[in-house]
Amino acid sequence: MSTPVHDLPAHKGSVMQTPVPASRWKRGRGSRVRFTNGLFKYYFLLSILALCLVLALVVFFIGKTAILTFKDISLADFFLSFDWTPEEDKFGAASIIINTISLTALTLVFAVPISVGMAILIAEIAPKWLKSFIRPILDLLVGIPSIVYGYLGLTVLIPLIREWSGENLGDGLLAASLVLTIMILPTVSRISDDAISAVPKKYREAAYALGSTRLQVIMKVVLPAASRGIAAAIILGMTRAIGETMAVVMVIGNTAQLATSLFSPTSVLTSNIVMQISNVEFESTWNYALHMMAFLLLIISFGLIMIIRLISRKRGDAA
Amino acid sequence: MKLFKKVSLVAVAAAVILSSAGVGSSVQAAGSVSGKITINGSTALLPLSLQAAKEFQRLNPKVKIAASGKGSVTGPQAVKKGIAQIGACDWDASTDVPGFKAFAGQVANKVAVIPFATVVNKNVDVANLTTDQLKGIYSGKITNWKEVGGSNADIVVITRAFGSGTRVNYQAKALGGGDIVKKAKNYKEVGSSGDMKTAVATTPNAIGYIDLVYVTGGDLKAIKHNGVAATVDNVIKGSYKVWSYGYYMTKGQPTGATKAFIDYVQSKKFQEGSLKKLKFIPISAMK
């Protein structure tokens, strides 16, 4: 613990404050330190409360507008109908919700094995020069704006997909999930890398002493021990994937229909909102329905985060 | 693209300021009007609004103008809500258009002519489409280029999102009010003119539509509509029909500074000068 305030050497004060009696100075200083400590404590507390307030306001205001949707259409229409044709007053969001979930799932299917593999490579296997080469590169990749990834997807990836699959457009879930995979890869692998590097050395030494191979050490000891950190990395990657808009809009095709194949142009919540929100009237069901979609996005990402938190907690207990 | 636009805008502005420095001051009594004008709405008209605002503020230092662009329908909406004095819109929002009800009590002031073009990817060997053929393509009845005289390949339809002024005008003028299919395999929606250009340029067998000023470079080409080439001359002559006026919507007849500003935009000096340089067509050119 820190040194108690009254034990601190007071020579700085005694030099500056010669006219003031020592006892009075001491008391003044102590109370001043207490005051600053208290001030900072309340400042930080206030910051956190302000953050919570902002979050609550976001949820409240989006929710308030979103709820108005159900003045005009029923819950069943919104959640169970697959027909999103707002200009004809058909507001069925089911296909878009399902697309959002499948896009995120597909992205995780691509991204998690690759990025955790990369993390293992960096943390456990790679020689030092390679580590010091890959890590800064991954850090740099995190900072690239998403629209750049979207543009590369549109101009490089989609023509490749078109050629390879023989499709006419190439836009769709596959293109979007590949772009998202490349986007979240550095995030997930860097944080997983940190988690794996943080596993104490003695675990590995003990496992090797028992005669384990390197594969056994990594799979049976290091990964379980780092599983909570890796889960946190996946959460971060997933929230970025589910909320990503600009890159997805450019490669998904923006057609409000259920994705029946990996290559059919389709639409997810984020892309649908950003394509339409600027063109709708303020007080219309369409506007409310888009707010409802935003609210859903909030709830879905919140729910997914909770699920993964719970899973990682259980795993953490078992390990 | 944006940067390029900005740079060219600055260049045009500089040219105009230099050339008008001698003439401008004598034309209008400086500082005779004052007030605040907010312009909201169409992105297509935004370069024009910004340029006009710059010039108008030089002549009338007491007027403050703020212009922003988001989408055509936001213009008349902002006017209705009282957020803006001028709502820039690619269609006459005081009348009903497909999908949008008329904004009651608003007056449409013509400020420019915007031509639109049907564009195809460079690999498409069709050079002309009639209104009926376009209707068939956009409604999903014609799905192969060979049905309209091209090679045997699926047509990829690219369109703007509902609410785009370009889409409203294209639907009314080029498709004769025909429907645009909403759900199909080879169908894609894009959010802006820039996205449209990239999408058509990079997708083989694609067809789309865009403001004529965007048709540059070799990867996409404007095709003829009913046998008439999409050129500024043909628009002025009246033979090319796919164009529309750009409007400044106001709540009732414009008054005060707003009126002075709209008058300035409609003045011969601005129409024949800066407006032309920005590649819009002066309203006086249309009979």
Coordinates of C-alpha atoms in Angstrom, one line a residue:
Chain A
M1 CA 0.0 0.0 0.0
S2 CA 1.0 3.6 -0.4
T3 CA 2.8 5.6 2.2
P4 CA 0.4 7.3 4.7
V5 CA 0.2 11.0 4.0
H6 CA 1.6 12.2 7.3
D7 CA 4.8 10.1 6.9
L8 CA 5.8 11.7 3.6
P9 CA 9.0 13.9 3.8
A10 CA 7.9 17.5 4.0
H11 CA 11.2 19.2 3.1
K12 CA 9.7 20.8 0.0
G13 CA 7.1 22.5 2.1
S14 CA 9.5 23.6 4.8
V15 CA 11.8 25.3 2.3
M16 CA 8.9 27.3 0.8
Q17 CA 6.9 28.0 3.8
T18 CA 9.3 29.2 6.5
P19 CA 7.1 31.9 7.9
V20 CA 4.3 29.5 8.6
P21 CA 4.6 27.4 11.9
A22 CA 5.4 23.8 11.1
S23 CA 2.3 22.4 12.9
R24 CA -0.1 24.5 10.9
W25 CA 1.6 23.7 7.6
K26 CA 1.4 20.0 8.3
R27 CA -2.3 20.1 9.0
G28 CA -2.9 22.2 5.9
R29 CA -1.0 19.9 3.7
G30 CA -2.7 16.8 5.0
S31 CA -6.1 18.2 4.4
R32 CA -5.1 19.4 1.0
V33 CA -4.0 15.9 0.0
R34 CA -7.2 14.4 1.4
F35 CA -9.1 17.0 -0.6
T36 CA -7.3 16.3 -3.9
N37 CA -7.7 12.5 -3.3
G38 CA -11.4 13.0 -2.7
L39 CA -11.7 15.3 -5.7
F40 CA -10.2 12.7 -8.0
K41 CA -12.2 10.0 -6.5
Y42 CA -15.4 11.9 -7.2
Y43 CA -14.2 13.0 -10.6
F44 CA -13.6 9.4 -11.7
L45 CA -16.9 8.4 -10.2
L46 CA -18.7 11.2 -12.0
S47 CA -17.0 10.2 -15.3
I48 CA -18.3 6.7 -14.9
L49 CA -21.8 7.9 -14.0
A50 CA -21.7 10.3 -17.0
L51 CA -20.8 7.4 -19.3
C52 CA -23.7 5.3 -17.9
L53 CA -26.0 8.2 -18.3
V54 CA -25.0 8.6 -21.9
L55 CA -25.5 4.9 -22.6
A56 CA -28.9 5.0 -20.8
L57 CA -30.0 8.0 -22.8
V58 CA -29.0 6.4 -26.1
V59 CA -31.0 3.3 -25.2
F60 CA -33.9 5.4 -24.0
F61 CA -34.1 7.7 -27.0
I62 CA -33.6 5.0 -29.6
G63 CA -36.1 2.8 -27.8
K64 CA -38.6 5.6 -27.4
T65 CA -38.7 6.3 -31.1
A66 CA -38.5 2.6 -32.0
I67 CA -41.5 1.7 -29.9
L68 CA -43.6 4.1 -32.1
T69 CA -43.3 1.5 -34.9
F70 CA -45.9 -0.6 -33.2
K71 CA -48.5 2.1 -33.4
D72 CA -48.9 1.3 -37.1
I73 CA -47.7 -2.3 -37.5
S74 CA -48.0 -5.3 -35.2
L75 CA -45.1 -7.0 -33.5
A76 CA -45.7 -10.1 -35.6
D77 CA -45.5 -8.1 -38.8
F78 CA -42.2 -6.7 -37.9
F79 CA -40.5 -9.8 -36.6
L80 CA -42.0 -12.6 -38.6
S81 CA -42.6 -11.1 -42.0
F82 CA -39.9 -11.4 -44.6
D83 CA -41.2 -8.5 -46.8
W84 CA -39.3 -5.3 -46.3
T85 CA -40.8 -2.9 -48.8
P86 CA -41.2 0.3 -46.8
E87 CA -42.5 2.3 -49.8
E88 CA -45.5 0.0 -49.8
D89 CA -45.9 0.1 -46.0
K90 CA -44.5 -3.4 -45.6
F91 CA -42.1 -3.5 -42.7
G92 CA -41.0 -7.1 -42.2
A93 CA -37.5 -7.2 -40.7
A94 CA -37.2 -11.0 -40.3
S95 CA -34.9 -11.5 -43.3
I96 CA -32.6 -8.6 -42.3
I97 CA -32.3 -9.8 -38.7
I98 CA -31.5 -13.4 -39.8
N99 CA -28.9 -12.0 -42.3
T100 CA -27.3 -10.0 -39.6
I101 CA -26.9 -13.0 -37.4
S102 CA -25.7 -15.3 -40.2
L103 CA -23.2 -12.7 -41.3
T104 CA -21.7 -12.4 -37.8
A105 CA -21.7 -16.1 -37.4
L106 CA -20.0 -16.7 -40.7
T107 CA -17.4 -14.0 -39.9
L108 CA -16.6 -15.7 -36.6
V109 CA -16.3 -19.1 -38.4
F110 CA -13.7 -17.6 -40.7
A111 CA -12.0 -15.2 -38.2
V112 CA -11.7 -17.1 -35.0
P113 CA -9.6 -20.2 -36.1
I114 CA -7.3 -18.0 -38.2
S115 CA -6.7 -15.3 -35.6
V116 CA -6.3 -17.6 -32.6
G117 CA -3.9 -19.7 -34.8
M118 CA -2.0 -16.5 -35.5
A119 CA -2.0 -15.6 -31.8
I120 CA -0.5 -19.0 -30.9
L121 CA 2.1 -18.7 -33.7
I122 CA 3.1 -15.2 -32.4
A123 CA 3.1 -16.0 -28.7
E124 CA 4.4 -19.6 -28.6
I125 CA 6.1 -20.7 -31.8
A126 CA 7.6 -17.8 -33.7
P127 CA 11.2 -16.7 -33.2
K128 CA 11.8 -13.3 -31.7
W129 CA 12.5 -11.5 -34.9
L130 CA 9.3 -12.7 -36.5
K131 CA 7.3 -11.6 -33.4
S132 CA 8.7 -8.1 -33.4
F133 CA 7.8 -8.0 -37.1
I134 CA 4.3 -9.3 -37.0
R135 CA 3.1 -7.4 -33.9
P136 CA 3.6 -3.9 -35.2
I137 CA 2.0 -4.9 -38.5
L138 CA -1.1 -6.1 -36.7
D139 CA -1.3 -3.0 -34.6
L140 CA -1.1 -0.9 -37.8
L141 CA -3.9 -2.9 -39.4
V142 CA -6.2 -2.2 -36.5
G143 CA -6.0 1.5 -37.3
I144 CA -7.0 1.4 -40.9
P145 CA -10.5 3.0 -41.4
S146 CA -13.2 0.5 -42.3
I147 CA -14.1 2.3 -45.5
V148 CA -10.7 1.4 -46.9
Y149 CA -11.4 -2.2 -46.3
G150 CA -14.8 -1.8 -47.9
Y151 CA -13.3 -0.2 -51.0
L152 CA -10.7 -2.9 -51.3
G153 CA -13.5 -5.4 -51.0
L154 CA -15.5 -3.8 -53.7
T155 CA -12.6 -3.4 -56.2
V156 CA -10.4 -6.4 -55.4
L157 CA -12.3 -9.1 -53.6
I158 CA -15.6 -8.9 -55.4
P159 CA -14.1 -9.3 -58.9
L160 CA -12.2 -12.3 -57.6
I161 CA -15.4 -13.9 -56.1
R162 CA -17.2 -13.2 -59.4
E163 CA -14.5 -14.9 -61.4
W164 CA -14.3 -17.9 -59.0
S165 CA -18.0 -18.5 -58.5
G166 CA -19.2 -17.6 -61.9
E167 CA -21.8 -15.3 -60.4
N168 CA -22.9 -12.0 -62.0
L169 CA -22.6 -9.8 -59.0
G170 CA -20.5 -11.4 -56.3
D171 CA -22.0 -9.2 -53.6
G172 CA -23.4 -11.0 -50.6
L173 CA -22.7 -12.7 -47.3
L174 CA -19.4 -14.3 -48.5
A175 CA -17.9 -11.0 -49.6
A176 CA -19.1 -9.2 -46.5
S177 CA -17.8 -11.8 -44.1
L178 CA -14.4 -12.0 -45.8
V179 CA -14.0 -8.2 -45.6
L180 CA -15.1 -8.3 -41.9
T181 CA -12.8 -11.2 -41.2
I182 CA -9.8 -9.2 -42.5
M183 CA -11.0 -6.3 -40.5
I184 CA -11.4 -8.0 -37.1
L185 CA -8.4 -10.4 -37.6
P186 CA -5.8 -8.1 -36.2
T187 CA -8.0 -7.1 -33.2
V188 CA -8.7 -10.7 -32.2
S189 CA -5.2 -12.0 -32.8
R190 CA -3.5 -9.2 -30.9
I191 CA -5.7 -9.5 -27.9
S192 CA -5.5 -13.3 -27.9
D193 CA -1.7 -13.0 -28.3
D194 CA -1.6 -10.8 -25.1
A195 CA -3.8 -13.3 -23.3
I196 CA -1.6 -16.3 -24.3
S197 CA 1.6 -14.4 -23.5
A198 CA 0.2 -13.7 -20.0
V199 CA -0.1 -17.4 -19.1
P200 CA 2.6 -17.9 -16.5
K201 CA 5.7 -19.7 -17.7
K202 CA 5.6 -22.2 -14.8
Y203 CA 2.5 -23.8 -16.3
R204 CA 4.4 -24.7 -19.5
E205 CA 7.4 -25.8 -17.6
A206 CA 5.3 -28.1 -15.4
A207 CA 3.6 -29.6 -18.5
Y208 CA 6.9 -30.1 -20.3
A209 CA 8.3 -31.7 -17.1
L210 CA 5.5 -34.2 -17.2
G211 CA 6.5 -35.2 -20.7
S212 CA 4.0 -33.3 -22.8
T213 CA 4.7 -32.4 -26.5
R214 CA 4.5 -28.8 -27.6
L215 CA 1.1 -29.5 -29.2
Q216 CA -0.2 -30.9 -25.9
V217 CA 1.2 -28.0 -23.9
I218 CA -0.5 -25.5 -26.2
M219 CA -3.8 -27.3 -26.6
K220 CA -4.2 -28.7 -23.1
V221 CA -2.5 -26.1 -20.9
V222 CA -1.9 -22.7 -22.5
L223 CA -5.2 -22.3 -24.4
P224 CA -7.5 -23.3 -21.5
A225 CA -5.5 -21.0 -19.2
A226 CA -5.9 -18.1 -21.7
S227 CA -9.5 -18.9 -22.7
R228 CA -11.0 -15.9 -20.9
G229 CA -8.7 -13.5 -22.6
I230 CA -9.4 -15.1 -25.9
A231 CA -13.1 -14.9 -25.3
A232 CA -12.7 -11.2 -24.6
A233 CA -10.8 -10.9 -27.9
I234 CA -13.6 -12.6 -29.8
I235 CA -16.2 -10.4 -28.1
L236 CA -14.4 -7.3 -29.2
G237 CA -14.0 -8.7 -32.7
M238 CA -17.7 -9.7 -32.9
T239 CA -19.0 -6.3 -31.7
R240 CA -16.9 -4.7 -34.4
A241 CA -18.2 -7.1 -37.0
I242 CA -21.9 -6.7 -36.0
G243 CA -21.8 -3.0 -35.9
E244 CA -19.6 -2.4 -38.9
T245 CA -21.5 -0.4 -41.5
M246 CA -19.4 1.4 -44.1
A247 CA -17.4 -1.6 -45.3
V248 CA -20.4 -3.9 -45.3
V249 CA -22.6 -1.4 -47.3
M250 CA -20.1 -1.5 -50.1
V251 CA -20.0 -5.2 -50.6
I252 CA -23.3 -6.7 -49.5
G253 CA -25.5 -5.6 -52.4
N254 CA -28.2 -3.8 -50.3
T255 CA -31.2 -5.8 -51.4
A256 CA -33.7 -6.5 -48.7
Q257 CA -34.1 -10.2 -49.2
L258 CA -33.2 -13.3 -47.2
A259 CA -29.7 -14.6 -48.1
T260 CA -30.5 -17.9 -49.8
S261 CA -26.9 -18.4 -50.9
L262 CA -23.5 -16.9 -50.1
F263 CA -23.6 -14.9 -53.2
S264 CA -27.0 -13.4 -53.3
P265 CA -27.1 -9.6 -52.8
T266 CA -28.7 -9.0 -49.4
S267 CA -29.0 -6.6 -46.6
V268 CA -28.1 -6.5 -42.9
L269 CA -29.4 -4.2 -40.1
T270 CA -26.5 -1.7 -40.3
S271 CA -26.4 -1.4 -44.1
N272 CA -30.2 -1.2 -44.3
I273 CA -30.3 1.7 -41.7
V274 CA -27.5 3.7 -43.3
M275 CA -28.9 3.3 -46.8
Q276 CA -32.3 4.5 -45.9
I277 CA -32.2 6.7 -42.9
S278 CA -31.3 9.9 -44.7
N279 CA -34.1 9.6 -47.2
V280 CA -37.1 9.0 -44.9
E281 CA -39.4 11.6 -43.4
F282 CA -38.9 12.3 -39.7
E283 CA -42.4 11.4 -38.5
S284 CA -43.1 8.2 -40.5
T285 CA -43.5 4.6 -39.7
W286 CA -40.5 4.0 -41.9
N287 CA -38.3 6.2 -39.7
Y288 CA -39.6 4.5 -36.6
A289 CA -39.0 1.0 -38.1
L290 CA -35.4 2.0 -38.8
H291 CA -35.0 3.1 -35.2
M292 CA -36.5 -0.2 -34.2
M293 CA -33.8 -1.9 -36.3
A294 CA -31.1 0.1 -34.5
F295 CA -32.6 -0.8 -31.2
L296 CA -32.6 -4.4 -32.2
L297 CA -28.9 -4.2 -33.2
L298 CA -28.2 -2.8 -29.7
I299 CA -30.1 -5.7 -28.1
I300 CA -28.6 -8.4 -30.3
S301 CA -25.0 -7.2 -29.7
F302 CA -25.8 -6.8 -26.0
G303 CA -27.3 -10.4 -25.9
L304 CA -24.3 -11.9 -27.8
I305 CA -21.9 -10.2 -25.4
M306 CA -23.8 -11.6 -22.4
I307 CA -23.8 -15.1 -23.8
I308 CA -20.1 -15.1 -24.5
R309 CA -19.4 -13.6 -21.0
L310 CA -21.4 -16.4 -19.5
I311 CA -19.6 -19.1 -21.5
S312 CA -16.2 -17.7 -20.7
R313 CA -17.1 -17.5 -17.0
K314 CA -18.0 -21.2 -16.9
R315 CA -14.8 -22.1 -18.8
G316 CA -12.8 -20.0 -16.5
D317 CA -14.2 -21.8 -13.5
A318 CA -13.4 -25.2 -15.0
A319 CA -9.9 -24.4 -15.9
Chain B
M1 CA -13.4 11.9 -55.8
K2 CA -14.4 14.2 -53.0
L3 CA -11.0 15.7 -52.8
F4 CA -10.9 16.2 -56.5
K5 CA -14.3 17.9 -56.3
K6 CA -13.1 20.1 -53.5
V7 CA -10.0 21.1 -55.3
S8 CA -11.9 21.9 -58.5
L9 CA -14.5 23.8 -56.5
V10 CA -11.7 25.9 -54.9
A11 CA -10.2 26.5 -58.3
V12 CA -13.5 27.6 -59.8
A13 CA -14.2 29.8 -56.8
A14 CA -10.8 31.4 -57.2
A15 CA -11.4 32.0 -60.9
V16 CA -14.8 33.5 -60.2
I17 CA -13.6 35.8 -57.5
L18 CA -10.7 37.0 -59.6
S19 CA -12.9 37.6 -62.6
S20 CA -15.8 39.1 -60.8
A21 CA -13.8 41.4 -58.6
G22 CA -13.9 44.2 -61.1
V23 CA -17.5 43.7 -62.4
G24 CA -19.4 42.4 -59.4
S25 CA -19.2 45.4 -57.1
S26 CA -20.8 47.7 -59.6
V27 CA -23.7 45.4 -60.4
Q28 CA -25.3 45.2 -57.0
A29 CA -25.2 47.6 -54.1
A30 CA -23.1 45.8 -51.5
G31 CA -24.7 45.1 -48.2
S32 CA -28.2 46.1 -49.0
V33 CA -29.7 42.9 -47.5
S34 CA -29.0 41.1 -44.2
G35 CA -30.1 37.9 -42.5
K36 CA -29.4 34.3 -42.1
I37 CA -30.1 31.5 -44.7
T38 CA -29.8 27.8 -44.1
I39 CA -29.8 25.5 -47.1
N40 CA -30.5 21.8 -46.6
G41 CA -31.2 18.8 -48.9
S42 CA -29.9 17.4 -52.2
T43 CA -26.2 16.5 -52.4
A44 CA -26.4 17.0 -56.2
L45 CA -27.1 20.7 -55.8
L46 CA -24.7 21.2 -52.9
P47 CA -21.7 22.3 -55.0
L48 CA -23.9 24.9 -56.6
S49 CA -25.3 26.1 -53.3
L50 CA -21.8 26.4 -51.7
Q51 CA -20.5 28.3 -54.7
A52 CA -23.5 30.6 -54.8
A53 CA -23.3 31.2 -51.1
K54 CA -19.7 32.2 -51.3
E55 CA -20.3 34.7 -54.1
F56 CA -23.4 36.1 -52.5
Q57 CA -21.8 36.6 -49.2
R58 CA -19.0 38.6 -50.9
L59 CA -21.6 40.9 -52.3
N60 CA -23.7 41.0 -49.1
P61 CA -21.4 40.7 -46.1
K62 CA -24.3 41.0 -43.7
V63 CA -25.9 37.8 -44.9
K64 CA -24.8 34.5 -43.3
I65 CA -25.4 31.3 -45.4
A66 CA -25.0 27.8 -44.1
A67 CA -25.4 25.0 -46.7
S68 CA -25.3 21.2 -46.1
G69 CA -26.4 18.2 -48.2
K70 CA -27.9 14.9 -47.1
G71 CA -30.5 13.7 -49.6
S72 CA -33.2 15.3 -51.7
V73 CA -36.2 14.6 -49.4
T74 CA -34.5 16.1 -46.4
G75 CA -34.6 19.5 -48.1
P76 CA -38.4 20.1 -48.1
Q77 CA -38.6 18.3 -44.8
A78 CA -36.2 20.7 -43.2
V79 CA -38.2 23.6 -44.6
K80 CA -41.4 22.1 -43.3
K81 CA -39.9 21.8 -39.8
G82 CA -38.5 25.3 -40.0
I83 CA -34.9 24.2 -39.7
A84 CA -33.9 25.6 -43.1
Q85 CA -35.1 28.5 -45.2
I86 CA -34.2 26.7 -48.4
G87 CA -34.6 23.0 -49.2
A88 CA -32.6 21.9 -52.2
C89 CA -34.4 19.1 -54.0
D90 CA -34.0 17.3 -57.3
W91 CA -37.7 17.2 -57.9
D92 CA -40.6 19.6 -57.5
A93 CA -41.6 18.7 -54.0
S94 CA -44.7 20.9 -54.1
T95 CA -46.3 18.2 -56.3
D96 CA -46.8 14.5 -55.7
V97 CA -44.1 12.2 -57.1
P98 CA -44.2 8.4 -56.9
G99 CA -43.5 7.5 -53.3
F100 CA -43.5 11.1 -51.9
K101 CA -46.5 13.2 -51.1
A102 CA -46.5 16.9 -52.0
F103 CA -45.2 19.3 -49.3
A104 CA -48.1 21.6 -48.9
G105 CA -47.5 25.4 -48.9
Q106 CA -44.0 25.1 -50.3
V107 CA -42.9 27.0 -53.4
A108 CA -40.4 25.4 -55.9
N109 CA -37.9 27.8 -57.3
K110 CA -36.0 26.5 -60.3
V111 CA -32.2 27.0 -60.0
A112 CA -30.5 24.6 -62.4
V113 CA -31.0 21.9 -64.9
I114 CA -29.5 18.4 -64.1
P115 CA -29.2 15.9 -66.9
F116 CA -29.1 12.2 -66.0
A117 CA -27.7 9.4 -68.1
T118 CA -28.2 5.6 -68.4
V119 CA -24.8 4.1 -68.0
V120 CA -23.5 0.6 -68.7
N121 CA -20.2 -1.2 -68.0
K122 CA -17.7 -0.9 -70.9
N123 CA -18.1 -4.6 -71.8
V124 CA -21.7 -4.1 -72.7
D125 CA -22.2 -3.8 -76.5
V126 CA -25.6 -2.3 -76.5
A127 CA -25.5 1.4 -77.5
N128 CA -29.2 2.3 -77.4
L129 CA -32.2 1.4 -75.3
T130 CA -35.8 2.5 -75.7
T131 CA -38.0 3.5 -72.8
D132 CA -39.8 0.1 -73.1
Q133 CA -36.6 -1.9 -73.0
L134 CA -35.4 0.1 -69.9
K135 CA -38.8 -0.5 -68.3
G136 CA -38.4 -4.2 -69.0
I137 CA -34.9 -4.3 -67.6
Y138 CA -35.7 -2.3 -64.4
S139 CA -38.9 -4.2 -63.7
G140 CA -37.2 -7.5 -64.0
K141 CA -38.9 -8.7 -67.2
I142 CA -35.8 -8.5 -69.4
T143 CA -32.9 -10.3 -67.7
N144 CA -30.5 -11.0 -70.5
W145 CA -28.7 -8.6 -72.7
K146 CA -29.5 -10.6 -75.9
E147 CA -33.1 -9.7 -75.5
V148 CA -32.2 -6.1 -76.3
G149 CA -29.7 -6.8 -79.0
G150 CA -26.6 -7.5 -77.0
S151 CA -24.5 -10.6 -76.3
N152 CA -25.8 -13.6 -74.2
A153 CA -25.2 -12.4 -70.7
D154 CA -27.3 -11.7 -67.6
I155 CA -28.1 -8.1 -66.9
V156 CA -26.9 -6.8 -63.6
V157 CA -29.2 -4.0 -62.5
I158 CA -27.7 -1.3 -60.2
T159 CA -30.0 1.3 -58.7
R160 CA -30.0 4.0 -56.1
A161 CA -31.8 3.7 -52.8
F162 CA -35.4 4.8 -52.6
G163 CA -35.6 8.5 -51.8
S164 CA -32.7 9.5 -54.1
G165 CA -33.5 12.4 -56.3
T166 CA -31.7 10.8 -59.2
R167 CA -33.8 7.7 -58.8
V168 CA -37.1 9.7 -58.6
N169 CA -36.2 11.6 -61.8
Y170 CA -34.8 8.6 -63.7
Q171 CA -37.9 6.6 -62.8
A172 CA -40.2 9.4 -64.0
K173 CA -38.3 10.4 -67.2
A174 CA -36.4 7.4 -68.4
L175 CA -38.7 4.6 -67.3
G176 CA -41.9 6.5 -68.0
G177 CA -43.0 6.1 -64.4
G178 CA -42.3 2.3 -64.5
D179 CA -41.5 0.3 -61.5
I180 CA -38.0 -0.6 -60.3
V181 CA -37.8 -4.2 -59.1
K182 CA -37.0 -4.6 -55.4
K183 CA -35.9 -8.2 -54.9
A184 CA -33.9 -10.1 -57.4
K185 CA -30.7 -12.1 -57.8
N186 CA -28.8 -9.7 -60.0
Y187 CA -30.0 -6.5 -58.3
K188 CA -27.9 -4.1 -56.2
E189 CA -28.6 -0.9 -54.4
V190 CA -26.0 1.8 -53.9
G191 CA -26.0 4.8 -51.6
S192 CA -24.5 7.7 -53.7
S193 CA -23.6 8.8 -57.2
G194 CA -19.9 7.9 -56.4
D195 CA -20.9 4.4 -55.4
M196 CA -23.0 4.0 -58.5
K197 CA -20.1 5.0 -60.7
T198 CA -17.7 2.5 -59.0
A199 CA -20.3 -0.3 -59.1
V200 CA -21.1 0.1 -62.8
A201 CA -17.5 0.6 -63.7
T202 CA -16.3 -2.6 -61.9
T203 CA -19.2 -4.9 -62.6
P204 CA -19.4 -6.6 -66.0
N205 CA -22.8 -6.5 -67.7
A206 CA -24.0 -3.8 -65.3
I207 CA -26.5 -1.1 -66.0
G208 CA -27.2 1.9 -63.9
Y209 CA -28.0 5.6 -64.0
I210 CA -26.2 8.7 -62.8
D211 CA -25.9 12.5 -63.2
L212 CA -24.3 13.2 -66.5
V213 CA -21.4 15.1 -65.0
Y214 CA -20.2 11.9 -63.3
V215 CA -19.8 10.1 -66.7
T216 CA -16.0 10.3 -67.1
G217 CA -13.3 7.7 -67.6
G218 CA -13.3 4.7 -69.8
D219 CA -14.9 2.0 -67.5
L220 CA -18.5 3.1 -68.0
K221 CA -20.3 4.7 -70.9
A222 CA -23.5 6.6 -71.3
I223 CA -25.8 5.0 -73.8
K224 CA -28.5 6.5 -76.0
H225 CA -32.0 6.8 -74.8
N226 CA -34.6 6.2 -77.6
G227 CA -31.8 6.9 -80.1
V228 CA -30.7 10.2 -78.6
A229 CA -27.2 10.6 -77.1
A230 CA -27.0 11.9 -73.5
T231 CA -25.2 15.2 -74.1
V232 CA -25.7 18.7 -72.8
D233 CA -26.5 19.9 -76.3
N234 CA -29.3 17.4 -76.8
V235 CA -30.7 18.4 -73.4
I236 CA -30.8 22.0 -74.5
K237 CA -32.2 21.2 -77.9
G238 CA -35.0 19.3 -76.2
S239 CA -34.3 15.9 -77.8
Y240 CA -32.9 14.2 -74.7
K241 CA -35.6 13.9 -72.2
V242 CA -33.9 12.5 -69.1
W243 CA -33.2 15.6 -67.1
S244 CA -34.8 17.6 -64.4
Y245 CA -34.7 21.0 -62.8
G246 CA -33.0 21.4 -59.5
Y247 CA -35.3 23.3 -57.1
Y248 CA -34.9 25.5 -54.0
M249 CA -38.0 24.8 -52.0
T250 CA -39.2 27.6 -49.7
K251 CA -42.1 28.0 -47.3
G252 CA -44.4 30.2 -49.3
Q253 CA -42.9 32.8 -51.6
P254 CA -39.3 33.7 -50.6
T255 CA -38.8 37.0 -48.8
G256 CA -35.9 39.2 -47.7
A257 CA -32.4 37.7 -47.8
T258 CA -33.7 34.3 -49.0
K259 CA -35.4 36.0 -52.0
A260 CA -32.2 38.0 -52.8
F261 CA -30.2 34.8 -52.6
I262 CA -32.5 32.9 -54.9
D263 CA -32.6 35.9 -57.3
Y264 CA -28.8 35.8 -57.3
V265 CA -28.7 32.1 -58.2
Q266 CA -31.2 32.7 -60.9
S267 CA -29.4 35.7 -62.3
K268 CA -27.8 35.6 -65.7
K269 CA -24.4 36.3 -64.2
F270 CA -24.4 33.3 -62.0
Q271 CA -26.3 31.0 -64.4
E272 CA -23.9 31.7 -67.3
G273 CA -20.8 31.8 -65.1
S274 CA -20.2 29.6 -62.1
L275 CA -23.2 27.3 -62.6
K276 CA -22.0 26.4 -66.1
K277 CA -18.5 25.9 -64.8
L278 CA -19.8 23.4 -62.3
K279 CA -21.3 21.6 -65.3
F280 CA -25.0 22.3 -64.6
I281 CA -27.1 23.7 -67.3
P282 CA -28.6 27.2 -67.0
I283 CA -32.4 27.2 -66.6
S284 CA -32.7 29.8 -69.3
A285 CA -31.3 27.3 -71.8
M286 CA -34.5 25.2 -71.5
K287 CA -37.4 26.4 -73.6

